[in-house]
mmCIF file of C-alpha atoms in Angstrom:
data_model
loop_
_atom_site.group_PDB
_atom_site.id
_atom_site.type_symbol
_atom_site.label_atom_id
_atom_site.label_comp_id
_atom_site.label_asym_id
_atom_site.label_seq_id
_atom_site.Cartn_x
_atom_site.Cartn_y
_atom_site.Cartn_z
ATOM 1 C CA UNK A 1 260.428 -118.590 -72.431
ATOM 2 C CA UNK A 2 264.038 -119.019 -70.495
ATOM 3 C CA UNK A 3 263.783 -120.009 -67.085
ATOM 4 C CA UNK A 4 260.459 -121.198 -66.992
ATOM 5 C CA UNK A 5 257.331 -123.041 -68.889
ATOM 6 C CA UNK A 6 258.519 -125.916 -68.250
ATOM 7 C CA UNK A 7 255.219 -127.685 -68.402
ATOM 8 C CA UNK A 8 254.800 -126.388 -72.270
ATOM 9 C CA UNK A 9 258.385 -127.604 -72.920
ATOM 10 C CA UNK A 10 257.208 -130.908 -71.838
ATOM 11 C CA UNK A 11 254.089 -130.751 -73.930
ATOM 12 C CA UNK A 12 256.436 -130.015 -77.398
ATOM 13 C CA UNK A 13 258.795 -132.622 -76.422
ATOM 14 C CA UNK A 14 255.951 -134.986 -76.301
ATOM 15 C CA UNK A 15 254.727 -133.670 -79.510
ATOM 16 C CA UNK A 16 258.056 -133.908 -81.074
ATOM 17 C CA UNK A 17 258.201 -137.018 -80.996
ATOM 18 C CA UNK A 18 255.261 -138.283 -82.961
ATOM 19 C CA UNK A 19 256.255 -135.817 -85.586
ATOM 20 C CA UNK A 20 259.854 -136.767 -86.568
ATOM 21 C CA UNK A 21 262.946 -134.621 -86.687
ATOM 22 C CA UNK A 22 262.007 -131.412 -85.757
ATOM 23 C CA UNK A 23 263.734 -128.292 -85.349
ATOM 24 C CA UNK A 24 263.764 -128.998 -81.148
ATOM 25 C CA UNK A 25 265.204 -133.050 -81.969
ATOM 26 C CA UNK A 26 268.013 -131.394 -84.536
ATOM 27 C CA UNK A 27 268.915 -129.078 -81.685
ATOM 28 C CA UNK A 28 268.900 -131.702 -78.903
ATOM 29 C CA UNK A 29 271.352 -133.752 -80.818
ATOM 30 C CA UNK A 30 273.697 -130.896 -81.091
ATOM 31 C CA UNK A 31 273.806 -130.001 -77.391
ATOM 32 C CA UNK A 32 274.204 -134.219 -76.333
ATOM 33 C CA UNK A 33 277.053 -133.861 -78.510
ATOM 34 C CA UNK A 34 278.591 -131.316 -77.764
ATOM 35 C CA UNK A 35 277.856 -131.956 -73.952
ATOM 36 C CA UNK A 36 279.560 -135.407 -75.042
ATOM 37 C CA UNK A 37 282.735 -133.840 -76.258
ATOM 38 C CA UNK A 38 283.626 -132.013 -73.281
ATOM 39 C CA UNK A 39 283.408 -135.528 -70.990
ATOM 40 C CA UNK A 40 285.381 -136.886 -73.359
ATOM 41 C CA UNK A 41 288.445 -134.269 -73.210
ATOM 42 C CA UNK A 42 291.518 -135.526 -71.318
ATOM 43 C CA UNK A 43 292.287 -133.724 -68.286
ATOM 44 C CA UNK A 44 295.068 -131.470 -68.970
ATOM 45 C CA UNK A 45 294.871 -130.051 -72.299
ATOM 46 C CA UNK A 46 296.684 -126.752 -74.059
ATOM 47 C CA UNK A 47 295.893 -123.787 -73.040
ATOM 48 C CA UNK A 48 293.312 -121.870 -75.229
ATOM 49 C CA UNK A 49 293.586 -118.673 -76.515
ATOM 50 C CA UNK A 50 291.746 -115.804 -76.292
ATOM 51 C CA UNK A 51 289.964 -116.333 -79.648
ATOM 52 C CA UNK A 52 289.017 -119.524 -78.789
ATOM 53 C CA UNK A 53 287.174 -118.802 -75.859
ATOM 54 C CA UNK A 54 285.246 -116.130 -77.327
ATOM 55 C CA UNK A 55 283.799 -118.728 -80.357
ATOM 56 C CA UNK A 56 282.911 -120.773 -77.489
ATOM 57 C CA UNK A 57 281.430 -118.412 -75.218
ATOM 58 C CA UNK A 58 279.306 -116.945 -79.007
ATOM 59 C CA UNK A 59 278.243 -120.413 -79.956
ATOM 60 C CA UNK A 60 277.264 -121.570 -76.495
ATOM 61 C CA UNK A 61 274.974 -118.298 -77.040
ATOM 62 C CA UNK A 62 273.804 -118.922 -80.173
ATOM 63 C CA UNK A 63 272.490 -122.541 -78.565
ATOM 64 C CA UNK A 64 270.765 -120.985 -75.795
ATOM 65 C CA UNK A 65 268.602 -118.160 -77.828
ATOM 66 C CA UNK A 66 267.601 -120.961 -80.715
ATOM 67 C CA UNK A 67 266.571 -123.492 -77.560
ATOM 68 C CA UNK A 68 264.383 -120.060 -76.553
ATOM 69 C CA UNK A 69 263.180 -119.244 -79.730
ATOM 70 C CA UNK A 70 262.153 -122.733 -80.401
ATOM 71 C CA UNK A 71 259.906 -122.979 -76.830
ATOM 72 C CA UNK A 72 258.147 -119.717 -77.957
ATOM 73 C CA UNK A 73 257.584 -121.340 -81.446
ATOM 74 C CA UNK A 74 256.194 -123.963 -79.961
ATOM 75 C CA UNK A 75 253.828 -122.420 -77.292
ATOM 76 C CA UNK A 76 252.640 -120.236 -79.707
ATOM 77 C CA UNK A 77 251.639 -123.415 -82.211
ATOM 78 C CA UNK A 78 250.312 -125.028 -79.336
ATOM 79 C CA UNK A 79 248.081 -121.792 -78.053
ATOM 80 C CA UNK A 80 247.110 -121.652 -81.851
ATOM 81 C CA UNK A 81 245.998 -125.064 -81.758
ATOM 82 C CA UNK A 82 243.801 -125.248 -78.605
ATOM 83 C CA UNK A 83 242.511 -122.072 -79.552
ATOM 84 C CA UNK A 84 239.842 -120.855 -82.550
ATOM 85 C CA UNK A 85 240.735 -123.390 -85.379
ATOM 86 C CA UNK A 86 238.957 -122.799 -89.305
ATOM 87 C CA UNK A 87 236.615 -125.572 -88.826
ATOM 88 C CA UNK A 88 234.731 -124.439 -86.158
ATOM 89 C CA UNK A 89 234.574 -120.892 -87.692
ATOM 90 C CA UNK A 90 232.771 -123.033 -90.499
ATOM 91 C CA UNK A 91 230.999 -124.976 -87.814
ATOM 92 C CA UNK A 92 229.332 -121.781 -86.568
ATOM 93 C CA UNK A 93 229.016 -119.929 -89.456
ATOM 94 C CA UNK A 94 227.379 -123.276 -91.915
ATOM 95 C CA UNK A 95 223.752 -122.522 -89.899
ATOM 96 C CA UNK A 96 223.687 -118.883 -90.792
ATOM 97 C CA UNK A 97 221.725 -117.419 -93.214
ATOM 98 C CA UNK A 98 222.582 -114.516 -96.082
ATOM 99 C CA UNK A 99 220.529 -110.815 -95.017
ATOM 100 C CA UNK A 100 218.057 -111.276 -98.024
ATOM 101 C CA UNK A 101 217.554 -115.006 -96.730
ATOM 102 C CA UNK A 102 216.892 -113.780 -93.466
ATOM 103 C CA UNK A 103 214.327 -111.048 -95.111
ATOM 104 C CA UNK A 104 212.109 -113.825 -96.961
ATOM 105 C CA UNK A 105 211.939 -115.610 -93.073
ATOM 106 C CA UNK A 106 211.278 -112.611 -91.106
ATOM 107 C CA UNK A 107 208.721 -111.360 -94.336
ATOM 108 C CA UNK A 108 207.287 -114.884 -94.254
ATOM 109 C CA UNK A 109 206.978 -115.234 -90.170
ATOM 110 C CA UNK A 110 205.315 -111.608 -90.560
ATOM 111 C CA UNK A 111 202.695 -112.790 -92.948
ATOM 112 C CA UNK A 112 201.702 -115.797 -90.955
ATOM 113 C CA UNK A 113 201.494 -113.830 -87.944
ATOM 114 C CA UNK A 114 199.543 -111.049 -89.192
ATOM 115 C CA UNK A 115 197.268 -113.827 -90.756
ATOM 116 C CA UNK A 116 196.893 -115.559 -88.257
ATOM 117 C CA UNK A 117 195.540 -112.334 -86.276
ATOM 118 C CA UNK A 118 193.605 -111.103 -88.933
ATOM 119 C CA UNK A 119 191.957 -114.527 -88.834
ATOM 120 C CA UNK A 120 191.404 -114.384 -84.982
ATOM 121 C CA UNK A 121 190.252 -110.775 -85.311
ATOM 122 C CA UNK A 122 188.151 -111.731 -87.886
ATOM 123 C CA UNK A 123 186.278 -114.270 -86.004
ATOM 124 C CA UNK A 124 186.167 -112.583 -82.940
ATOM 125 C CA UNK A 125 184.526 -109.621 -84.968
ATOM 126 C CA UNK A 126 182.252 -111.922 -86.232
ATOM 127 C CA UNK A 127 181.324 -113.377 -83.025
ATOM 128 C CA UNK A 128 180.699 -109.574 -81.753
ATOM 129 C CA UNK A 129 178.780 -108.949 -84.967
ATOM 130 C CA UNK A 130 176.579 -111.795 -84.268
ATOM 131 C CA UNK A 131 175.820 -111.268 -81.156
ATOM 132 C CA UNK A 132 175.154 -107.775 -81.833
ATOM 133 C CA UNK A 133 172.811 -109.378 -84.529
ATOM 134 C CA UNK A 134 171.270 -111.472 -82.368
ATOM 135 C CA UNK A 135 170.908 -108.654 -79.442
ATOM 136 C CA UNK A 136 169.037 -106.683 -82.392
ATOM 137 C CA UNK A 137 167.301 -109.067 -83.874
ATOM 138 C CA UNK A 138 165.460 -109.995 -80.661
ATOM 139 C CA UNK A 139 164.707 -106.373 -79.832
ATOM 140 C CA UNK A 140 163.710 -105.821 -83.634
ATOM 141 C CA UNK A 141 161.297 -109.109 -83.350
ATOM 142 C CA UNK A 142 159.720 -107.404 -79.655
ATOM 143 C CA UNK A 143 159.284 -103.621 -81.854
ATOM 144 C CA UNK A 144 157.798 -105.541 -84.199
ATOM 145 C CA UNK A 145 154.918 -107.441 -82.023
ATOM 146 C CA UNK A 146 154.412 -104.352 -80.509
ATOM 147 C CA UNK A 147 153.929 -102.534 -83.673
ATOM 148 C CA UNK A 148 151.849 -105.241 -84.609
ATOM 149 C CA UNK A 149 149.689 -104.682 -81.341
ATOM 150 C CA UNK A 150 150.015 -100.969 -82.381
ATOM 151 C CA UNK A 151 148.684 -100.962 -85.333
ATOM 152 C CA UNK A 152 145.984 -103.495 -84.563
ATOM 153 C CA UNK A 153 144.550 -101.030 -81.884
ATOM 154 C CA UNK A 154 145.223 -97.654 -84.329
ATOM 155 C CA UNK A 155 142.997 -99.682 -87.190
ATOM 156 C CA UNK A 156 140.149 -100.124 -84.288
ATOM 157 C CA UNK A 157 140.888 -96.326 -83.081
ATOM 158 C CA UNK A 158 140.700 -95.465 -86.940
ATOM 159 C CA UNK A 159 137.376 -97.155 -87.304
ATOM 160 C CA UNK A 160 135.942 -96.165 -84.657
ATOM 161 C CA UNK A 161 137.254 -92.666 -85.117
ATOM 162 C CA UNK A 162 135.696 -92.770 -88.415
ATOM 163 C CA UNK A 163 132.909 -93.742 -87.348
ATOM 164 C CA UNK A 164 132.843 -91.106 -84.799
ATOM 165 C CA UNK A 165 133.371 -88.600 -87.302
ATOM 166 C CA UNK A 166 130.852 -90.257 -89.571
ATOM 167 C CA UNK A 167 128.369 -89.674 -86.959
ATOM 168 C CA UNK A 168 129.539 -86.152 -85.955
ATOM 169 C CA UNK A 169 129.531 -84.928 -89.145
ATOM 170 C CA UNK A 170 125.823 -86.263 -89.503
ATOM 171 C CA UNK A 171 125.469 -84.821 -86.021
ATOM 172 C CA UNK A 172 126.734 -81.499 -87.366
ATOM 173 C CA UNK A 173 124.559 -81.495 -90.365
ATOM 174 C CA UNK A 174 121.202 -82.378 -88.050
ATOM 175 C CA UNK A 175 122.642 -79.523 -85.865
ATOM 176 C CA UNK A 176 122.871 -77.097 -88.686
ATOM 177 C CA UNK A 177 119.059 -78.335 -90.184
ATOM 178 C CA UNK A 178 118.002 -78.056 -86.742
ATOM 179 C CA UNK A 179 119.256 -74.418 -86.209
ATOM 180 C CA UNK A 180 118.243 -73.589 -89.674
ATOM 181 C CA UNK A 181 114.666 -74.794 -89.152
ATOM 182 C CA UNK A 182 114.277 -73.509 -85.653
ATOM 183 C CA UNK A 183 115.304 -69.953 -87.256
ATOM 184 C CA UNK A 184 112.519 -70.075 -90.071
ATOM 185 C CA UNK A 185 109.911 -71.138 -87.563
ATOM 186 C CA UNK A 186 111.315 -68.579 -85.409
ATOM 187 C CA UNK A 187 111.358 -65.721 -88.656
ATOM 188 C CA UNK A 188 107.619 -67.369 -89.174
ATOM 189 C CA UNK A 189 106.322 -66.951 -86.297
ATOM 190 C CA UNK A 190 107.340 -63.107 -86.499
ATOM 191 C CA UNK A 191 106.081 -63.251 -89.729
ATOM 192 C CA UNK A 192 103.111 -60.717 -89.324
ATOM 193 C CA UNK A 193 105.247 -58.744 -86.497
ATOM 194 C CA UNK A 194 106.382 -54.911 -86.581
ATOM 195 C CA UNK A 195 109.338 -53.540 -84.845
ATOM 196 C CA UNK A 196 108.729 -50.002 -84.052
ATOM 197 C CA UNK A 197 111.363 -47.580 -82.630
ATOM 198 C CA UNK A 198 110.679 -44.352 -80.811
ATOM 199 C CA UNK A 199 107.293 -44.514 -80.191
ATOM 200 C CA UNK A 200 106.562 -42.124 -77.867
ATOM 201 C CA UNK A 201 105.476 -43.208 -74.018
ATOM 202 C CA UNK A 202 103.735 -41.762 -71.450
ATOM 203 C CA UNK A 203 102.155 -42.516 -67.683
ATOM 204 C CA UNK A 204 98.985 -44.939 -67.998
ATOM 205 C CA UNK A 205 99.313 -45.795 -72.084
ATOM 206 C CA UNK A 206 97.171 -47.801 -74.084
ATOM 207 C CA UNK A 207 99.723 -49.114 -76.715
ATOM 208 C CA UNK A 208 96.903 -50.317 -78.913
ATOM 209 C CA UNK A 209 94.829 -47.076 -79.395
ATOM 210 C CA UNK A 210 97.928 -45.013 -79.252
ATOM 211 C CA UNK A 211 99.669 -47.532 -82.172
ATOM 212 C CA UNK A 212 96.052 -47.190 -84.384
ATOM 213 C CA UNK A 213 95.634 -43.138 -83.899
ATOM 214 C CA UNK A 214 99.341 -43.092 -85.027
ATOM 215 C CA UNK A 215 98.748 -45.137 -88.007
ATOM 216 C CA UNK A 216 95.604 -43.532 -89.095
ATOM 217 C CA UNK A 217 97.311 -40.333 -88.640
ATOM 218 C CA UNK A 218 100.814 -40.426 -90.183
ATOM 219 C CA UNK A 219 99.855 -42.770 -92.637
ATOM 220 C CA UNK A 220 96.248 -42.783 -93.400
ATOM 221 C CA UNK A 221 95.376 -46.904 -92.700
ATOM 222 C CA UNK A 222 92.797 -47.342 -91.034
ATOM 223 C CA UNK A 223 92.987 -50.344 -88.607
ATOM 224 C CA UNK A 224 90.469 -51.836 -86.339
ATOM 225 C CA UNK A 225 91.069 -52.993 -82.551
ATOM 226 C CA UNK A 226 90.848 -57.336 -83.834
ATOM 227 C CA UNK A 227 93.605 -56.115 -86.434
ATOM 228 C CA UNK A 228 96.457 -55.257 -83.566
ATOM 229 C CA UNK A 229 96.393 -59.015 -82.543
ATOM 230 C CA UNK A 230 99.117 -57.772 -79.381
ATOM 231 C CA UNK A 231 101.497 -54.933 -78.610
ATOM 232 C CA UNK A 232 104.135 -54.519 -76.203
ATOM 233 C CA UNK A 233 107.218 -52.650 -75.208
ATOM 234 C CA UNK A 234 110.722 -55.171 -75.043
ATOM 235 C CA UNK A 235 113.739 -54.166 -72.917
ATOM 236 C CA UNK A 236 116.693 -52.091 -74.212
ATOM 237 C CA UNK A 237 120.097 -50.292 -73.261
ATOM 238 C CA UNK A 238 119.589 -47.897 -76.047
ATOM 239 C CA UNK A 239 118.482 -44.281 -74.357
ATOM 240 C CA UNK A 240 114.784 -42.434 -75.073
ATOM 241 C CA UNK A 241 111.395 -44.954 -75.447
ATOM 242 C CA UNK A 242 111.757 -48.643 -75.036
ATOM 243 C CA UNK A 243 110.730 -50.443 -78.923
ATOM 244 C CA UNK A 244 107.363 -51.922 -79.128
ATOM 245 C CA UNK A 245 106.651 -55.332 -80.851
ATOM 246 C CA UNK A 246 103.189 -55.138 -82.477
ATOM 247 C CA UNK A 247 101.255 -58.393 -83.640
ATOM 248 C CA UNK A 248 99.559 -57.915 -86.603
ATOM 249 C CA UNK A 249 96.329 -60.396 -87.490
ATOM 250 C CA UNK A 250 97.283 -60.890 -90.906
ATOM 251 C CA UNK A 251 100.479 -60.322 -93.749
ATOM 252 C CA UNK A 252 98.150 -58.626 -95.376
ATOM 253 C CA UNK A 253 97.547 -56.291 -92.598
ATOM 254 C CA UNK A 254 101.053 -56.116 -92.145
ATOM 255 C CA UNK A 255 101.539 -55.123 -96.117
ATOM 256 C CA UNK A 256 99.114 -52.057 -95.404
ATOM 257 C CA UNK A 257 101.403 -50.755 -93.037
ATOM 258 C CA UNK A 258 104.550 -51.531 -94.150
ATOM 259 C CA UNK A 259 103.776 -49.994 -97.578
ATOM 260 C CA UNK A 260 103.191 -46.251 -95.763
ATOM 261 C CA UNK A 261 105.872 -46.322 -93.359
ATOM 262 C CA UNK A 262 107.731 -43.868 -95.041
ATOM 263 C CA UNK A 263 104.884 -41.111 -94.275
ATOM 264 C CA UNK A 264 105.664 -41.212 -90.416
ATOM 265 C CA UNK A 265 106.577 -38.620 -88.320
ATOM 266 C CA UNK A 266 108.124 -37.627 -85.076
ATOM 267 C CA UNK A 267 111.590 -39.777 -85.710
ATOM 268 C CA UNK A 268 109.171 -42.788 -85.380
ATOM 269 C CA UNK A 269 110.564 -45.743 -87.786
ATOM 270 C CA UNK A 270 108.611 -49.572 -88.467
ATOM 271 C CA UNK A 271 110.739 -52.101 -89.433
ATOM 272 C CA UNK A 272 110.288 -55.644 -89.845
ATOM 273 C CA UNK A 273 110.873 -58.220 -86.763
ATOM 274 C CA UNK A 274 114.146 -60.393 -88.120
ATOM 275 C CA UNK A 275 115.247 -62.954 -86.113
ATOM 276 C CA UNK A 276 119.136 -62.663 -84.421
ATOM 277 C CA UNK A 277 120.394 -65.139 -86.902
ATOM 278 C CA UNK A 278 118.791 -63.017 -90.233
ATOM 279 C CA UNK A 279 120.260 -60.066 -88.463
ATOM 280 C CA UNK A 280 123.630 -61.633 -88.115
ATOM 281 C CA UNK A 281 123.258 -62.731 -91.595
ATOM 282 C CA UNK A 282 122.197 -59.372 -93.310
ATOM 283 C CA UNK A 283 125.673 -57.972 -91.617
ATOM 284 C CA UNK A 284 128.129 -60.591 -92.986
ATOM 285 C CA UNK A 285 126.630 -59.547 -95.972
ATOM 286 C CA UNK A 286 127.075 -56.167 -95.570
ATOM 287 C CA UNK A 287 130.144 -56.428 -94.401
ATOM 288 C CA UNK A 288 131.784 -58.426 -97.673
ATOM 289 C CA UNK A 289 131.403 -55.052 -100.087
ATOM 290 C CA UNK A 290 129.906 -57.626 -102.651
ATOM 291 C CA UNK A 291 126.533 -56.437 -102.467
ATOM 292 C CA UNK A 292 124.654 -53.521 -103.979
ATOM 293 C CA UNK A 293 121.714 -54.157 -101.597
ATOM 294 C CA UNK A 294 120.891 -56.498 -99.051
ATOM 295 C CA UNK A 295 116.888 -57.041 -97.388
ATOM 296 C CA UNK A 296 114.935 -58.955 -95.873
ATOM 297 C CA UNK A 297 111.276 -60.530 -96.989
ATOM 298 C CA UNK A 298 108.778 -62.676 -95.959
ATOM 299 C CA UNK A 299 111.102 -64.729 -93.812
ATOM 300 C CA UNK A 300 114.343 -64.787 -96.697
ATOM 301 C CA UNK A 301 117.295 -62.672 -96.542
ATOM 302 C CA UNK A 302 118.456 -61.196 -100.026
ATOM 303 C CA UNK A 303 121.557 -59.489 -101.788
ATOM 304 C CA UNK A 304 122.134 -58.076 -104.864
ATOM 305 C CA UNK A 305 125.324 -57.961 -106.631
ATOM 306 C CA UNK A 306 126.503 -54.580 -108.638
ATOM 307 C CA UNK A 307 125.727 -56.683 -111.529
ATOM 308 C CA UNK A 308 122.244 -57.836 -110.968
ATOM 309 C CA UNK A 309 122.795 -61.179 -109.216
ATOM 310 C CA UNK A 310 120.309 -61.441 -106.792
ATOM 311 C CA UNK A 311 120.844 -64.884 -104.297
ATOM 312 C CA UNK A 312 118.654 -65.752 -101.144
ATOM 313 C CA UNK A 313 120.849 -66.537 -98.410
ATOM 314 C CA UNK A 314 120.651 -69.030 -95.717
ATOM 315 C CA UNK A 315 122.469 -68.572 -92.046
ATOM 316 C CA UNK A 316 125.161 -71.557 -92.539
ATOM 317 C CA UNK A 317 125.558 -70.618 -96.620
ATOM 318 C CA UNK A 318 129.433 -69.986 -97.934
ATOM 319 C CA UNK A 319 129.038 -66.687 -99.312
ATOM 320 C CA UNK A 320 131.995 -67.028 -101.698
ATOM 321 C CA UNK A 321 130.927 -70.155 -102.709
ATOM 322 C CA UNK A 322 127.640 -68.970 -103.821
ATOM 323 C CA UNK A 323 129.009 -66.319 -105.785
ATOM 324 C CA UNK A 324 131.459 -67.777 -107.418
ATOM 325 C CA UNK A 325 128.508 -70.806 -108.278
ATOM 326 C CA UNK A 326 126.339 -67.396 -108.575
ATOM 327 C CA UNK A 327 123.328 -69.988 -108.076
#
């Protein structure tokens, strides 16, 4: 610009002239001349007039504002050429990639990445899974020695359990021929026995006489003393006379008496001596409504079904079973 730059004027003179005749060299030439011209005018010349000096004063001007013009020209050609030039736009932009470019990379870098950590989180899992395995594995292989020990002493509890229940049910079924047999003998030995109830008592009583006079008087047997074998009274929370058990010598005996007892008097009743078990027995009987009629004889215990079926009955017998086997 005018008055100043002088360093950039420098610059474009320099460039100048490497580049032939420029606009600056053209103008230059003009001024030397003209400069030229005035050294050479003699010293007294005519006197100008008043056009004259005013196309001197325009083109002197003129000179100056092209001389301007031409410095700005040139800064501005030298500021464009130290500054951003095509080339390096092209130097910057030749490494860049196009959007869909750069979405194959960025979908390609994904895919590696997330394969490469579904790789390592695949063998991480399956280095937890297999020591998981392992962990189980060696608990599995201790549950299964000690089921093995288990089972080992539940086979010898078994057999020994069986054989435990082996022997109690023998056990049981001695028990039951044991109780069964010690009732008959029992029901035996009471075989030739009479229970009698309200027989009357008094002070200072011979049972025996009393229990023949009786008998020969209610029911017209005649019995001698040998044929009363042993009478006595047995204890009882019942109210009025105390029962008597009278031994008879002889079933026969026994049948004599029996067959009359319905002929006694005086609220006095014989019945036959049945063991607690037959008397236990005769009331289950009783007690199922499936019997017409249930007695006792020589040492048995009988029912009789409404239609007919008469069964002897033991103490340990199923009485459904029976009847439904009706044998």
């Amino acid at each position: 610009m005018p008055g100043g730059n002088s360093l950039t004027s420098n610059r474009s003179v320099n460039k100048s002239g490497k580049s032939g005749n420029t606009v600056q060299t053209l103008l230059a030439a003009k001024v030397d001349k003209v400069d030229k011209e005035k050294t050479e005018k003699p010293n007294k010349q005519p006197k100008r007039t008043h056009s004259e000096v005013s196309n001197e004063s325009n083109t002197s001007v003129d000179l100056t504002g092209m001389i301007s013009i031409q410095r700005d020209l040139e800064e501005i050609k030298q500021n464009l050429e130290g500054g951003l030039k095509k080339i390096d736009l092209e130097n910057a932009t030749k490494d860049l990639v196009k959007s869909s470019d750069l979405e194959i990379i960025v979908t390609s870098i994904v895919k590696n990445l997330f394969k490469e950590f579904t790789s390592s989180l695949e063998t991480k899992i399956d280095k937890k899974v297999s020591e998981v395995i392992g962990e189980m594995q060696e608990k599995i292989d201790a549950l299964s020695i000690e089921n093995e020990n288990l089972r080992e002493k539940a086979e010898v509890v078994m057999k020994s359990l069986s054989a435990t229940k082996k022997e109690l049910h023998q056990n049981e079924r001695l028990t039951r021929e044991a109780i069964t047999s010690s009732n008959y003998n029992e029901q035996y030995s009471r075989k030739n026995n009479i229970r009698v109830q309200n027989f009357p008592w008094r002070e200072r009583q011979d049972l025996r006489a009393d229990f023949i006079n009786k008998v020969k008087r209610d029911m017209n047997v005649e019995l001698e003393e040998r044929d009363v074998v042993a009478i006595h009274r047995i204890p009882s929370d019942k109210v009025g006379p105390k029962p008597l058990i009278v031994r008879l010598f002889s079933s026969d005996v026994k049948r004599r008496v029996m067959r009359e007892k319905k002929n006694l008097q005086d609220h006095v009743r014989f019945y036959d001596d049945i063991s607690k078990r037959n008397i236990e027995l005769m009331k289950r009987l009783n007690e199922t409504e499936w019997f017409s009629d249930v007695w006792y004889f020589n040492c048995g215990v009988y029912g009789r079904t409404s239609d007919g079926l008469q069964l002897k009955f033991n103490i340990f017998d199923d009485i459904f079973l029976r009847l439904r086997q009706r044998k």
